Tab-separated table of C-alpha atoms in Angstrom:
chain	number	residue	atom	x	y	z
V	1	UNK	CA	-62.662	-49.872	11.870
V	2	UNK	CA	-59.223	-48.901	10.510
V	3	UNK	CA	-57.079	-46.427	12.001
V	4	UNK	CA	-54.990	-43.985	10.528
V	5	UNK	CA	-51.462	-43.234	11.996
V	6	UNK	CA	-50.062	-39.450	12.304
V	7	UNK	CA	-47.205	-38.041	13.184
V	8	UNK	CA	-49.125	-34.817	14.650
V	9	UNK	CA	-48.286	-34.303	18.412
V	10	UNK	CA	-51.788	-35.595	20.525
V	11	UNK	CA	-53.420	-32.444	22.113
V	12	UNK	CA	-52.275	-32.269	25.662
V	13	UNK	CA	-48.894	-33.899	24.890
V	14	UNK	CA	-45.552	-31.786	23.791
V	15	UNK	CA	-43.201	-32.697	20.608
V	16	UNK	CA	-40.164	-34.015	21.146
V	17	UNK	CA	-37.403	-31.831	20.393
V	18	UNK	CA	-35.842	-31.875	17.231
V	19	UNK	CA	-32.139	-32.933	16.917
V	20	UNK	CA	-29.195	-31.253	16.616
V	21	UNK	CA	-26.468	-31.664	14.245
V	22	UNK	CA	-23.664	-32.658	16.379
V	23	UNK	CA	-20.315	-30.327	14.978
V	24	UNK	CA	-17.678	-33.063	15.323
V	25	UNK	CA	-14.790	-30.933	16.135
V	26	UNK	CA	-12.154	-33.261	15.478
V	27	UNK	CA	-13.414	-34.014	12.361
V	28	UNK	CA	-13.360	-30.328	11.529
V	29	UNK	CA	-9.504	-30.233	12.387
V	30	UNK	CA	-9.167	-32.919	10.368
V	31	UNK	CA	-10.223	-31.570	7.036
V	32	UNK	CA	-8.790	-28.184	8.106
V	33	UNK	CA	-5.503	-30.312	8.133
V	34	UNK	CA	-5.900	-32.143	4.856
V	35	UNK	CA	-6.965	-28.888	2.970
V	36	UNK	CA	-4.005	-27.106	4.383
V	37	UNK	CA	-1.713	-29.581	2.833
V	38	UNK	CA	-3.476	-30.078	-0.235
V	39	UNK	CA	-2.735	-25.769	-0.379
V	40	UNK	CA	0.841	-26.402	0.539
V	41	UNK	CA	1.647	-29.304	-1.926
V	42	UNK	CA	-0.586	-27.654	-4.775
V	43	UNK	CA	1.367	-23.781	-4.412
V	44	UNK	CA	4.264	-24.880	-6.018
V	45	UNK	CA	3.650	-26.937	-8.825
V	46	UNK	CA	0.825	-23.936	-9.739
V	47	UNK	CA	3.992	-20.969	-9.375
V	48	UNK	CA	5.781	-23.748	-11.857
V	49	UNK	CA	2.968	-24.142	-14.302
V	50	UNK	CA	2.336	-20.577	-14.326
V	51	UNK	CA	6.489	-19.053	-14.697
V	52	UNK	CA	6.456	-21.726	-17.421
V	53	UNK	CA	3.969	-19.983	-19.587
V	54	UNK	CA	5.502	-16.400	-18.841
V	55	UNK	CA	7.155	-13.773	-20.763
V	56	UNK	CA	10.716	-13.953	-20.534
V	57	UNK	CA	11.288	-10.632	-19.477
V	58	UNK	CA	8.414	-10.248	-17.214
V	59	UNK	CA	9.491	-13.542	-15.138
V	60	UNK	CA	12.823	-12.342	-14.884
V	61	UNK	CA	11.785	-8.936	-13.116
V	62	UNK	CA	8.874	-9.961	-11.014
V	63	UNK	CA	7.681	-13.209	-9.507
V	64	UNK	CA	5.096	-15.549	-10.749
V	65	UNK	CA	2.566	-14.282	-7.665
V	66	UNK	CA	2.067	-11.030	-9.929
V	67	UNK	CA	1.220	-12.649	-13.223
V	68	UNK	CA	-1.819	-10.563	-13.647
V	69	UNK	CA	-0.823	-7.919	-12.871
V	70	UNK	CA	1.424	-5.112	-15.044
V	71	UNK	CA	5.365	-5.492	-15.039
V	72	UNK	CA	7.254	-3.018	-13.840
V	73	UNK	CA	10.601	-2.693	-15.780
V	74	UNK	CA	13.074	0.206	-15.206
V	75	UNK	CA	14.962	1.838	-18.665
V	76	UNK	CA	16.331	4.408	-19.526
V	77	UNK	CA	16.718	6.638	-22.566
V	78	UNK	CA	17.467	9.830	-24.405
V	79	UNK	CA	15.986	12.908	-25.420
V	80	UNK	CA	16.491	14.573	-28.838
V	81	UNK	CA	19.612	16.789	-29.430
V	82	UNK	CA	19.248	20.157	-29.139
V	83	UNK	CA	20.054	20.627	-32.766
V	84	UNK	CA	16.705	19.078	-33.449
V	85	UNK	CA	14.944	21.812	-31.250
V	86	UNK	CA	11.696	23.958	-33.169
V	87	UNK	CA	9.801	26.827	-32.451
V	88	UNK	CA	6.461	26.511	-31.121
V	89	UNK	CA	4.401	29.320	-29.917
V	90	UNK	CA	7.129	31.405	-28.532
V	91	UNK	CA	8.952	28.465	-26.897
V	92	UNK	CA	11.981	26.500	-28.556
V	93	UNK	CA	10.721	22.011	-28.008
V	94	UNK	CA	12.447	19.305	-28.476
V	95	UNK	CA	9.723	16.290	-28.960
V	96	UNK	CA	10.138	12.719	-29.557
V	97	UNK	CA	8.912	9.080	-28.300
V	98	UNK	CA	11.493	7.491	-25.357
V	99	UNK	CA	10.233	4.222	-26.675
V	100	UNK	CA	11.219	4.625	-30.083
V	101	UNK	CA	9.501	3.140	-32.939
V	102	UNK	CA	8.283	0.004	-31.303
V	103	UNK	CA	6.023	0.743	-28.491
V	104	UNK	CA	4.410	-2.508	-28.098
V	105	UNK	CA	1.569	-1.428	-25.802
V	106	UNK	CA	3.976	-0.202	-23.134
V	107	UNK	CA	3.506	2.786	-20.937
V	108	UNK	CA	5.322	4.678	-18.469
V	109	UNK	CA	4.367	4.715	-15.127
V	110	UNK	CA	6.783	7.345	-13.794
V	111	UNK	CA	10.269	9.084	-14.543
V	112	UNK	CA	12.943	11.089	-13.411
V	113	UNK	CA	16.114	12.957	-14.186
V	114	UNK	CA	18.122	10.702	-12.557
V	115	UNK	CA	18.708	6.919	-11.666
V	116	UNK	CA	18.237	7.754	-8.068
V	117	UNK	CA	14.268	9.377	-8.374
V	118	UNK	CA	13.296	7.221	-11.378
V	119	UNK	CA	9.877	7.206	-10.500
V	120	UNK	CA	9.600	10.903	-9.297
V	121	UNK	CA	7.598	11.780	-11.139
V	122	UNK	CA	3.920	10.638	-12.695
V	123	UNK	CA	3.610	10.141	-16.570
V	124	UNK	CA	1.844	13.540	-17.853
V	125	UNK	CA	3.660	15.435	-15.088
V	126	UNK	CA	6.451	18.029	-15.510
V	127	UNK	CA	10.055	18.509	-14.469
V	128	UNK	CA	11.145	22.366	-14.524
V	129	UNK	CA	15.344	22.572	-14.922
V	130	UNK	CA	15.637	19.983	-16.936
V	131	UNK	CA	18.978	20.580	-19.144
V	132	UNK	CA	17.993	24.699	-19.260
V	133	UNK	CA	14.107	23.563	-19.897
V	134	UNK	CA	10.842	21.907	-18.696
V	135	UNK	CA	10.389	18.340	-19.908
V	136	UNK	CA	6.963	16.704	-20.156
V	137	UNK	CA	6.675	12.933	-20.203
V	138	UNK	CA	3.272	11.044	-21.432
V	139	UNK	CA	2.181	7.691	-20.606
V	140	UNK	CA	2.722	6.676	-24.275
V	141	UNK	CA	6.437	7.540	-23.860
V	142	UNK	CA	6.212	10.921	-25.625
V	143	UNK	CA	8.108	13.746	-24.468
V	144	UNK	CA	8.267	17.638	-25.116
V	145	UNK	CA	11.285	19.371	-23.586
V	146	UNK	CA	10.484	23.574	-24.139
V	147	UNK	CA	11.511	26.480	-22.920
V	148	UNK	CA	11.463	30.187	-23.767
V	149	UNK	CA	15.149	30.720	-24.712
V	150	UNK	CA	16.986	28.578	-26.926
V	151	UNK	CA	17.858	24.851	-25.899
V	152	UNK	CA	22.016	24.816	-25.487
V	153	UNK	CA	22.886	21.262	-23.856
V	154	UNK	CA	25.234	19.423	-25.178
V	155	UNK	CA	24.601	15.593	-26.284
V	156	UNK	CA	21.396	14.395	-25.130
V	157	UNK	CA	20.395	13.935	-21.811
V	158	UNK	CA	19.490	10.864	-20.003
V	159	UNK	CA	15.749	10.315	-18.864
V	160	UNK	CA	15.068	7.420	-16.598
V	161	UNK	CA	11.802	5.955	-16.461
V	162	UNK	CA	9.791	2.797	-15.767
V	163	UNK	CA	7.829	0.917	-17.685
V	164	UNK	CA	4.796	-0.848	-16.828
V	165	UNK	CA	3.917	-3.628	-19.587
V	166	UNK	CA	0.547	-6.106	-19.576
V	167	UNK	CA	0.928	-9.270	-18.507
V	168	UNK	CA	1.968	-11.960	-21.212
V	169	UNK	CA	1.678	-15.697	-21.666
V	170	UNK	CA	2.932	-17.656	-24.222
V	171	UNK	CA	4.096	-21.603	-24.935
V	172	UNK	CA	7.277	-20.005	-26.928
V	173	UNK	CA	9.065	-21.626	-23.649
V	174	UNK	CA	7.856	-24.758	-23.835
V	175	UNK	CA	8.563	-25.126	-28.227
V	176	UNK	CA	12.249	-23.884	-26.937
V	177	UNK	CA	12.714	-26.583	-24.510
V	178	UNK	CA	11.266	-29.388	-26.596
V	179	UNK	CA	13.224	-28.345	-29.786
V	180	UNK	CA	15.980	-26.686	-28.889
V	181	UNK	CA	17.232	-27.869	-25.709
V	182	UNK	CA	16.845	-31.391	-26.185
V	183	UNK	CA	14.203	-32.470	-23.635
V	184	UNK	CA	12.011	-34.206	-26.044
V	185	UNK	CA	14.279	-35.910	-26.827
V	186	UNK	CA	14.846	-37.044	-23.445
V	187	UNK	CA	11.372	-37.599	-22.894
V	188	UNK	CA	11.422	-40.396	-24.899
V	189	UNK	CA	14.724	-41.886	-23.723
V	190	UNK	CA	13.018	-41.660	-20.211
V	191	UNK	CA	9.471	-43.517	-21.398
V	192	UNK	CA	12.099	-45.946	-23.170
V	193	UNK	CA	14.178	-46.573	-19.624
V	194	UNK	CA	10.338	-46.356	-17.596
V	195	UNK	CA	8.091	-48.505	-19.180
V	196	UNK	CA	10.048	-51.553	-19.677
V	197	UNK	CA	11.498	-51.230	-16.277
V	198	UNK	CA	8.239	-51.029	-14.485
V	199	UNK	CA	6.507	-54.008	-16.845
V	200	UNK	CA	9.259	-56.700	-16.173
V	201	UNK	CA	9.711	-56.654	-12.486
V	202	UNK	CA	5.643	-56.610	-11.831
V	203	UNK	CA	5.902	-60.037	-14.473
V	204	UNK	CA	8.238	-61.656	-12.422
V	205	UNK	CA	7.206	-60.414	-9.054
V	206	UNK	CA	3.374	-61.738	-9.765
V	207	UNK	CA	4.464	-65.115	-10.551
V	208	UNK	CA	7.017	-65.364	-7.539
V	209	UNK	CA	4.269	-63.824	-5.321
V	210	UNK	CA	2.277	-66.313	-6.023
V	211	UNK	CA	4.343	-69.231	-5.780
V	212	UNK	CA	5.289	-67.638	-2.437
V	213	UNK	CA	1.507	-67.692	-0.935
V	214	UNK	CA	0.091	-70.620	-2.061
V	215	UNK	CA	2.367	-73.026	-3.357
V	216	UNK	CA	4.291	-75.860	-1.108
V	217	UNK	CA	8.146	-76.505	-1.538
V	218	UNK	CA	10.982	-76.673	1.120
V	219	UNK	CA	12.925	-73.232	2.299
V	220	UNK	CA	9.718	-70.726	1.121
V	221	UNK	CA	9.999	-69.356	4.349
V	222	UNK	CA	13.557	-68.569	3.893
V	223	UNK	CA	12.845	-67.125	0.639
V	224	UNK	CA	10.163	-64.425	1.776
V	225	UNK	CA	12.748	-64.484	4.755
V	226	UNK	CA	15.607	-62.869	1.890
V	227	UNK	CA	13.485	-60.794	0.395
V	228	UNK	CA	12.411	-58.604	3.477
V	229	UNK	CA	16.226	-58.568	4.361
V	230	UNK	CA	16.533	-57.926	0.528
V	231	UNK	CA	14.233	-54.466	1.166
V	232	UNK	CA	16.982	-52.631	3.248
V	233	UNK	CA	20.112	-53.026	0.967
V	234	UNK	CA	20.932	-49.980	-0.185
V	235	UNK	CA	21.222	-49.055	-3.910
V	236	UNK	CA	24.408	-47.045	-3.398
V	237	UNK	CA	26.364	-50.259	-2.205
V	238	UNK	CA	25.079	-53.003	-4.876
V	239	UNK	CA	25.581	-50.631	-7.963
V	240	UNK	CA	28.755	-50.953	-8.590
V	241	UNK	CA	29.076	-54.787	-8.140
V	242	UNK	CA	25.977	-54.984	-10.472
V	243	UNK	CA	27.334	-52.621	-13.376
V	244	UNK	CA	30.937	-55.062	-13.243
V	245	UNK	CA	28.742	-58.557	-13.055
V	246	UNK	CA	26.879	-56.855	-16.279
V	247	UNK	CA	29.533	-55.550	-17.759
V	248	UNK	CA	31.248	-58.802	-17.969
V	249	UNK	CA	28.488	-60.365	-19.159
V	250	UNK	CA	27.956	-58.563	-22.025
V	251	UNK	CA	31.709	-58.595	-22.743
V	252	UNK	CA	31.407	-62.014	-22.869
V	253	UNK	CA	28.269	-62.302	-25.420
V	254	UNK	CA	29.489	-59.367	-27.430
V	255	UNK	CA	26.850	-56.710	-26.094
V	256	UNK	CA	27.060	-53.141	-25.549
V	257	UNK	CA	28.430	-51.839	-22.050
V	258	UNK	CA	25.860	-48.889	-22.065
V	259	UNK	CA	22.799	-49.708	-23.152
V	260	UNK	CA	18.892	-50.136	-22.114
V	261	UNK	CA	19.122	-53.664	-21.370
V	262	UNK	CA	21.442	-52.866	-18.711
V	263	UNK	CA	18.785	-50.042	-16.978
V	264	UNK	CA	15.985	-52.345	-17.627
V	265	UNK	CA	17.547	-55.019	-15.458
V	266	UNK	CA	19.349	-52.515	-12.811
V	267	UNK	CA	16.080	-51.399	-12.131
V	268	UNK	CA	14.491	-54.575	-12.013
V	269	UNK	CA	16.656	-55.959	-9.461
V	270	UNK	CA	16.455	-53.360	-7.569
V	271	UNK	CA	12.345	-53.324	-7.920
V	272	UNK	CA	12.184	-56.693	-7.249
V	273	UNK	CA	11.854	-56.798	-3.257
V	274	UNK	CA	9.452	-54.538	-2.871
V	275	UNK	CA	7.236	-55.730	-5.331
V	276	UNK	CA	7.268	-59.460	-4.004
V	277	UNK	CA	6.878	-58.327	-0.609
V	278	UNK	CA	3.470	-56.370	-1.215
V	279	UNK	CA	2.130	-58.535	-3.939
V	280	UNK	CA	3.019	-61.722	-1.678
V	281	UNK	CA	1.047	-60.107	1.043
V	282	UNK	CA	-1.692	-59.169	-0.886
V	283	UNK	CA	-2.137	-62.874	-2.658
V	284	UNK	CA	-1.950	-64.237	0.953
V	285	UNK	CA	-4.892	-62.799	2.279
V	286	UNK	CA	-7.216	-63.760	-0.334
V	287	UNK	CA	-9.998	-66.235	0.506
V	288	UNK	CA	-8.492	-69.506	0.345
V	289	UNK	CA	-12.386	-71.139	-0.668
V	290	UNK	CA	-11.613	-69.290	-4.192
V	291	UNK	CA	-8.742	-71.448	-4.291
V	292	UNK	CA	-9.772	-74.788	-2.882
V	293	UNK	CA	-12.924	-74.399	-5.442
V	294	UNK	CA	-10.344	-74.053	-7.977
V	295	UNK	CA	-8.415	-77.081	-7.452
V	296	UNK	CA	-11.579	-78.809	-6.994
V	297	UNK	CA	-12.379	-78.122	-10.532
V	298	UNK	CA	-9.020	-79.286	-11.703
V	299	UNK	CA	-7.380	-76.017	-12.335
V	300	UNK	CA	-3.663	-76.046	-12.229
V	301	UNK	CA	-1.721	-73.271	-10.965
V	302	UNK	CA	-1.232	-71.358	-13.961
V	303	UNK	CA	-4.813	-71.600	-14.548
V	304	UNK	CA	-5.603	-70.141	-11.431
V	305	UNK	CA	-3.377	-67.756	-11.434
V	306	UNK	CA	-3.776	-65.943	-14.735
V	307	UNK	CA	-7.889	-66.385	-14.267
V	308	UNK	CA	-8.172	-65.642	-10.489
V	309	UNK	CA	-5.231	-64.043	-8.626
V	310	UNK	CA	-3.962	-61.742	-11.106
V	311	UNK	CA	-7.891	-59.829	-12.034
V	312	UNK	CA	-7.987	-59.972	-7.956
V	313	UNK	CA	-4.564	-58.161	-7.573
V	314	UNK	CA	-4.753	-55.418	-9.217
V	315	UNK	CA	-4.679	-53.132	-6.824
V	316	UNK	CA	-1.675	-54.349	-5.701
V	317	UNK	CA	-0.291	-54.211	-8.807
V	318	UNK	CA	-1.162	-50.683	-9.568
V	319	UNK	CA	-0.035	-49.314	-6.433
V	320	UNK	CA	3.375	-50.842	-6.964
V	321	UNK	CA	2.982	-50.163	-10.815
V	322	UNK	CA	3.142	-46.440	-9.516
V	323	UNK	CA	5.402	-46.707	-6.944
V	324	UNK	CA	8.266	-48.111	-9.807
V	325	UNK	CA	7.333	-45.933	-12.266
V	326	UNK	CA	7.661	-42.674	-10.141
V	327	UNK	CA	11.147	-43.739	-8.423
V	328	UNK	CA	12.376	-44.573	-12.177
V	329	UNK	CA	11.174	-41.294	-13.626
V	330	UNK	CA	12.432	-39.657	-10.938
V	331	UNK	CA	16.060	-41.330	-10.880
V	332	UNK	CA	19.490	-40.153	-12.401
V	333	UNK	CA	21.805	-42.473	-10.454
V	334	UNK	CA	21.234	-45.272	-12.452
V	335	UNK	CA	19.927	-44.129	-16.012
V	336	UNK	CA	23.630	-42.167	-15.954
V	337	UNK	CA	25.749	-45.233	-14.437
V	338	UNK	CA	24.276	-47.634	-16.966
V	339	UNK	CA	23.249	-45.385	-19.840
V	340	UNK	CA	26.457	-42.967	-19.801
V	341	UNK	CA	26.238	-38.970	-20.782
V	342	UNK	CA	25.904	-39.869	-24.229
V	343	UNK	CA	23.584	-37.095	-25.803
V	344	UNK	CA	21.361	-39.394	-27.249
V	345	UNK	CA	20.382	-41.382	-24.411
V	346	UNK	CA	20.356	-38.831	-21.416
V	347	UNK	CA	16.842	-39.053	-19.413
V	348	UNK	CA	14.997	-36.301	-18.924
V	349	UNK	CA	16.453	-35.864	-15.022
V	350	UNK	CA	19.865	-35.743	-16.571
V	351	UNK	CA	18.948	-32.742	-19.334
V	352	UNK	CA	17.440	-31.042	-16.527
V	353	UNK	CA	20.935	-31.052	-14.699
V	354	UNK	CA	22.572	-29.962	-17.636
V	355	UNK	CA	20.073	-27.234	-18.546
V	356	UNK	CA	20.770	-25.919	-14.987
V	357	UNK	CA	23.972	-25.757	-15.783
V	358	UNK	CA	24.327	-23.863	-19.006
V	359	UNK	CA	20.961	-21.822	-18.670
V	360	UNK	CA	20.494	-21.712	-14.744
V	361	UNK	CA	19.261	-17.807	-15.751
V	362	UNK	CA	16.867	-18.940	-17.754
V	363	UNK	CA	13.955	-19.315	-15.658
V	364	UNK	CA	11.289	-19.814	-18.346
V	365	UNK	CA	12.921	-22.621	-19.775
V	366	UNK	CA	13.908	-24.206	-16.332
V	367	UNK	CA	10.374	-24.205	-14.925
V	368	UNK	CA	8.973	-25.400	-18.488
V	369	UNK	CA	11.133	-28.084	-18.463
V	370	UNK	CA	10.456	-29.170	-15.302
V	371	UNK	CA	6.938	-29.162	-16.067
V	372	UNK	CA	7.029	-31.186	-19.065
V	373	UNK	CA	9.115	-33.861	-16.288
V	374	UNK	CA	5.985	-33.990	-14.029
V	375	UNK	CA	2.903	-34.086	-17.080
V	376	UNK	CA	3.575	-38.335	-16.973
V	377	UNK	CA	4.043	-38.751	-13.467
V	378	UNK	CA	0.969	-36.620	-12.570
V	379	UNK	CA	-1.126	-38.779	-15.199
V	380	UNK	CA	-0.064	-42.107	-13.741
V	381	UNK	CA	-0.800	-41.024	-10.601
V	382	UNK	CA	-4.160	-39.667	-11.229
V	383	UNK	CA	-4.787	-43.079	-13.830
V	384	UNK	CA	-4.401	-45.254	-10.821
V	385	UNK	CA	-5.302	-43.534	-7.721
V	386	UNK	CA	-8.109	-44.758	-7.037
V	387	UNK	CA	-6.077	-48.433	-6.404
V	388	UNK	CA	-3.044	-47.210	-4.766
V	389	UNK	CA	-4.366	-46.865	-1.148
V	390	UNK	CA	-6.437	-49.966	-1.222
V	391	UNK	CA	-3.303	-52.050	-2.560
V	392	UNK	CA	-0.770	-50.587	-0.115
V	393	UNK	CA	-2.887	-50.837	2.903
V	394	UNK	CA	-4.015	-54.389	1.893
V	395	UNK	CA	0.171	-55.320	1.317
V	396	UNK	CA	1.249	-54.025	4.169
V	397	UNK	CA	-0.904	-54.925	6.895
V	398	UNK	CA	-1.771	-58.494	5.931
C-alpha cells in the first residue's frame, strides 16, 4: 500500500513557525553608503551636462539647479514721450510695448519706478504718481501711462522691470565649441596622442610579463625587482632627462623635436611599470597544468603565449588598458612638453586651459567643452568595466 506524503500539519501537532527575513543591518549601511556616493559623484557631471545645453543668458543669471524652471532677468526700459500722448475717454495715455518689437515669449513678472523696488509691483497692477500719471504694466510688456490732465515730463522715464523667460536648451554651445573654438580639433590630436600611447606599452608589457612569469634566465628576479622600484619614480623628475635623451636623438637622425613619436614613447616609458607589474602578476597565477600541457604538446613560447596567456589576460589587460588611457586623456604635462603650444597639435586638456583663459565668462562653452573631454573617457570606462575589478584585484593580490 503506497503512501502519500503531505506537508499538512498532523492533527494534534502545531506548525512550525515560519521564518523571518533577517534585515542585515550592515548590509543596509552598506548600500546606503554606495548610493550616497554614486549621488555625490553623479551631481556634478549631471549640473555639467545640463549648463552645457543651456541658454546663454539664462545660465549666466541663474544656476543649472533651476533649469526648468522660468529665468528671472532684471531690464529696464522707457516709456513713450509725452509728445506721443492721445486722448482717450477723457484721459490723455501714453501706450506702448517695454519689450519692443521682439517679444520672444517673454513676460514680466513685476516692475517698479525705480531700480531699488523693481519688483514692486505685479504685472497688471498700477502705480499712481508716476511722472504726473498712473502707469499700468501687463504681463506681455504693454504699458498705458494716463491721466486726466495733460502728460508734461520731460524725456521719457525709466521703468524697471523683470523678466521671467521659459526655460531653453539648445546644442548652439556645443557647434560653437567644436567649430569655433578649436576643440575638435583637439579631440583628434588627443585620440592621435591616446590610442597609440595606450596600444604600445600593453604590446611590450604582455610579452615582458610573460617572459617574467614563466620563462627561466639569470637576474629575472632583479628585473621584476627594477620595475617595482621603477613604480615610484616620479614623472616630474625623469621628464626633462627624457625630452634631452630624445631630443638628441632625433637631432641626430634628422627628426622633428616636437612631434607624436616623442608623446607616444614619453608615455610609454612612463606606462611601462605599471603595466608589467599587474600583467606579471596576473600571468603568474595562472594554472601552471595549462602550461605544462602545453609544452607537452610541443608548443613553444610564442605559441603559448599568443593562444593561451594573452585570451586568459584580458582582464588584466583591460583594466590597465583603462587605467593608461584615462591618465593620458587626462594629462597636459607631457602632451605640452613634447608636443609644444603649436595650434595644431594642442590636446584637448590644453584648449581647455586656453579657453579658460580667453572665455573664462563663458560658461556655456566652458561646461560644453568639458563635456565633450569626458564623452571618450566615460565610454571606455563603461566598454570595459565589467573587467577592470576582476583584473586589478587578480594583479594586485597575487
Amino acid at each position: 500500500m503506497s503512501s502519500i506524503a503531505t506537508d499538512l500539519p498532523v492533527a494534534g501537532q502545531q506548525a512550525a513557525p515560519a521564518r523571518q527575513p533577517r534585515i542585515k543591518l550592515g548590509r543596509i549601511a552598506a548600500h546606503l553608503a554606495l548610493l550616497f556616493l554614486v549621488a555625490l559623484w553623479t551631481f556634478p557631471t549631471v549640473g555639467l551636462l545640463v549648463s552645457s545645453i543651456r541658454d546663454r543668458d539664462q545660465l549666466a543669471i541663474s544656476g543649472w539647479w533651476t533649469a526648468l524652471t522660468p529665468s528671472i532677468r532684471l531690464n529696464a526700459a522707457r516709456v513713450g514721450p509725452a509728445s506721443a500722448q492721445t486722448q482717450e475717454g477723457g484721459n490723455y495715455v501714453v501706450k506702448g510695448n517695454l519689450f519692443g518689437a521682439d517679444a520672444r515669449g517673454l513676460s514680466i513678472e513685476g516692475f517698479g519706478a525705480t531700480n531699488a523696488d523693481v519688483r514692486a509691483h505685479a504685472a497688471g497692477s498700477t502705480i499712481d504718481n508716476f511722472n504726473g500719471g498712473s502707469l499700468t504694466v501687463q504681463s506681455s510688456g504693454e504699458y498705458t501711462l494716463s491721466s486726466p490732465a495733460p502728460l508734461s515730463y520731460s524725456g521719457q522715464p525709466r521703468v524697471y522691470f523683470g523678466v521671467g523667460s521659459p526655460p531653453r536648451f539648445t546644442l548652439e554651445n556645443y557647434r560653437d565649441v567644436l567649430a569655433a573654438e578649436g576643440i575638435g580639433q583637439s579631440f583628434i590630436n588627443s585620440l592621435t596622442v591616446a590610442i597609440p600611447s595606450t596600444v604600445i606599452p600593453i604590446m611590450i608589457a604582455a610579452f615582458a610579463a610573460y617572459a617574467l612569469a614563466w620563462m627561466r634566465f639569470p637576474g629575472r628576479g632583479f628585473v621584476v625587482a627594477l620595475v617595482v622600484g621603477l613604480l615610484v619614480v616620479p614623472l616630474q623628475m625623469s621628464l626633462i632627462p627624457l625630452l634631452t635623451l630624445y631630443n638628441q636623438i632625433a637631432h641626430l637622425f634628422g627628426g622633428e623635436a616636437k612631434g607624436y613619436v616623442g608623446v607616444w614613447l614619453a608615455h610609454t616609458a612612463f606606462g611601462l611599470p605599471l603595466a608589467i607589474y599587474l600583467l606579471r602578476n596576473y600571468m603568474a597565477g595562472l594554472p601552471r597544468e595549462i602550461m605544462e600541457s602545453a609544452r607537452i604538446d610541443g608548443a613553444s613560447h610564442f605559441k603559448t603565449f599568443t593562444t593561451m596567456v594573452l585570451p586568459l589576460s584580458f582582464p588584466a589587460l583591460a583594466s590597465f588598458a583603462i587605467f593608461q588611457f584615462l591618465w593620458i586623456w587626462n594629462d597636459l604635462l607631457v602632451a605640452l612638453v613634447f608636443l609644444g603650444a603649436q595650434n595644431d597639435r594642442v590636446v584637448l586638456t590644453g584648449r581647455l586651459v586656453n579657453l579658460l583663459g580667453t572665455r573664462g565668462d563663458h560658461w556655456e562653452l566652458l561646461t560644453a567643452g568639458a563635456f565633450v573631454s569626458i564623452i571618450v573617457p566615460l565610454t571606455v570606462f563603461f566598454a570595459l568595466q565589467r573587467y577592470f575589478v576582476r583584473g586589478l584585484l587578480a594583479g594586485s593580490v597575487k
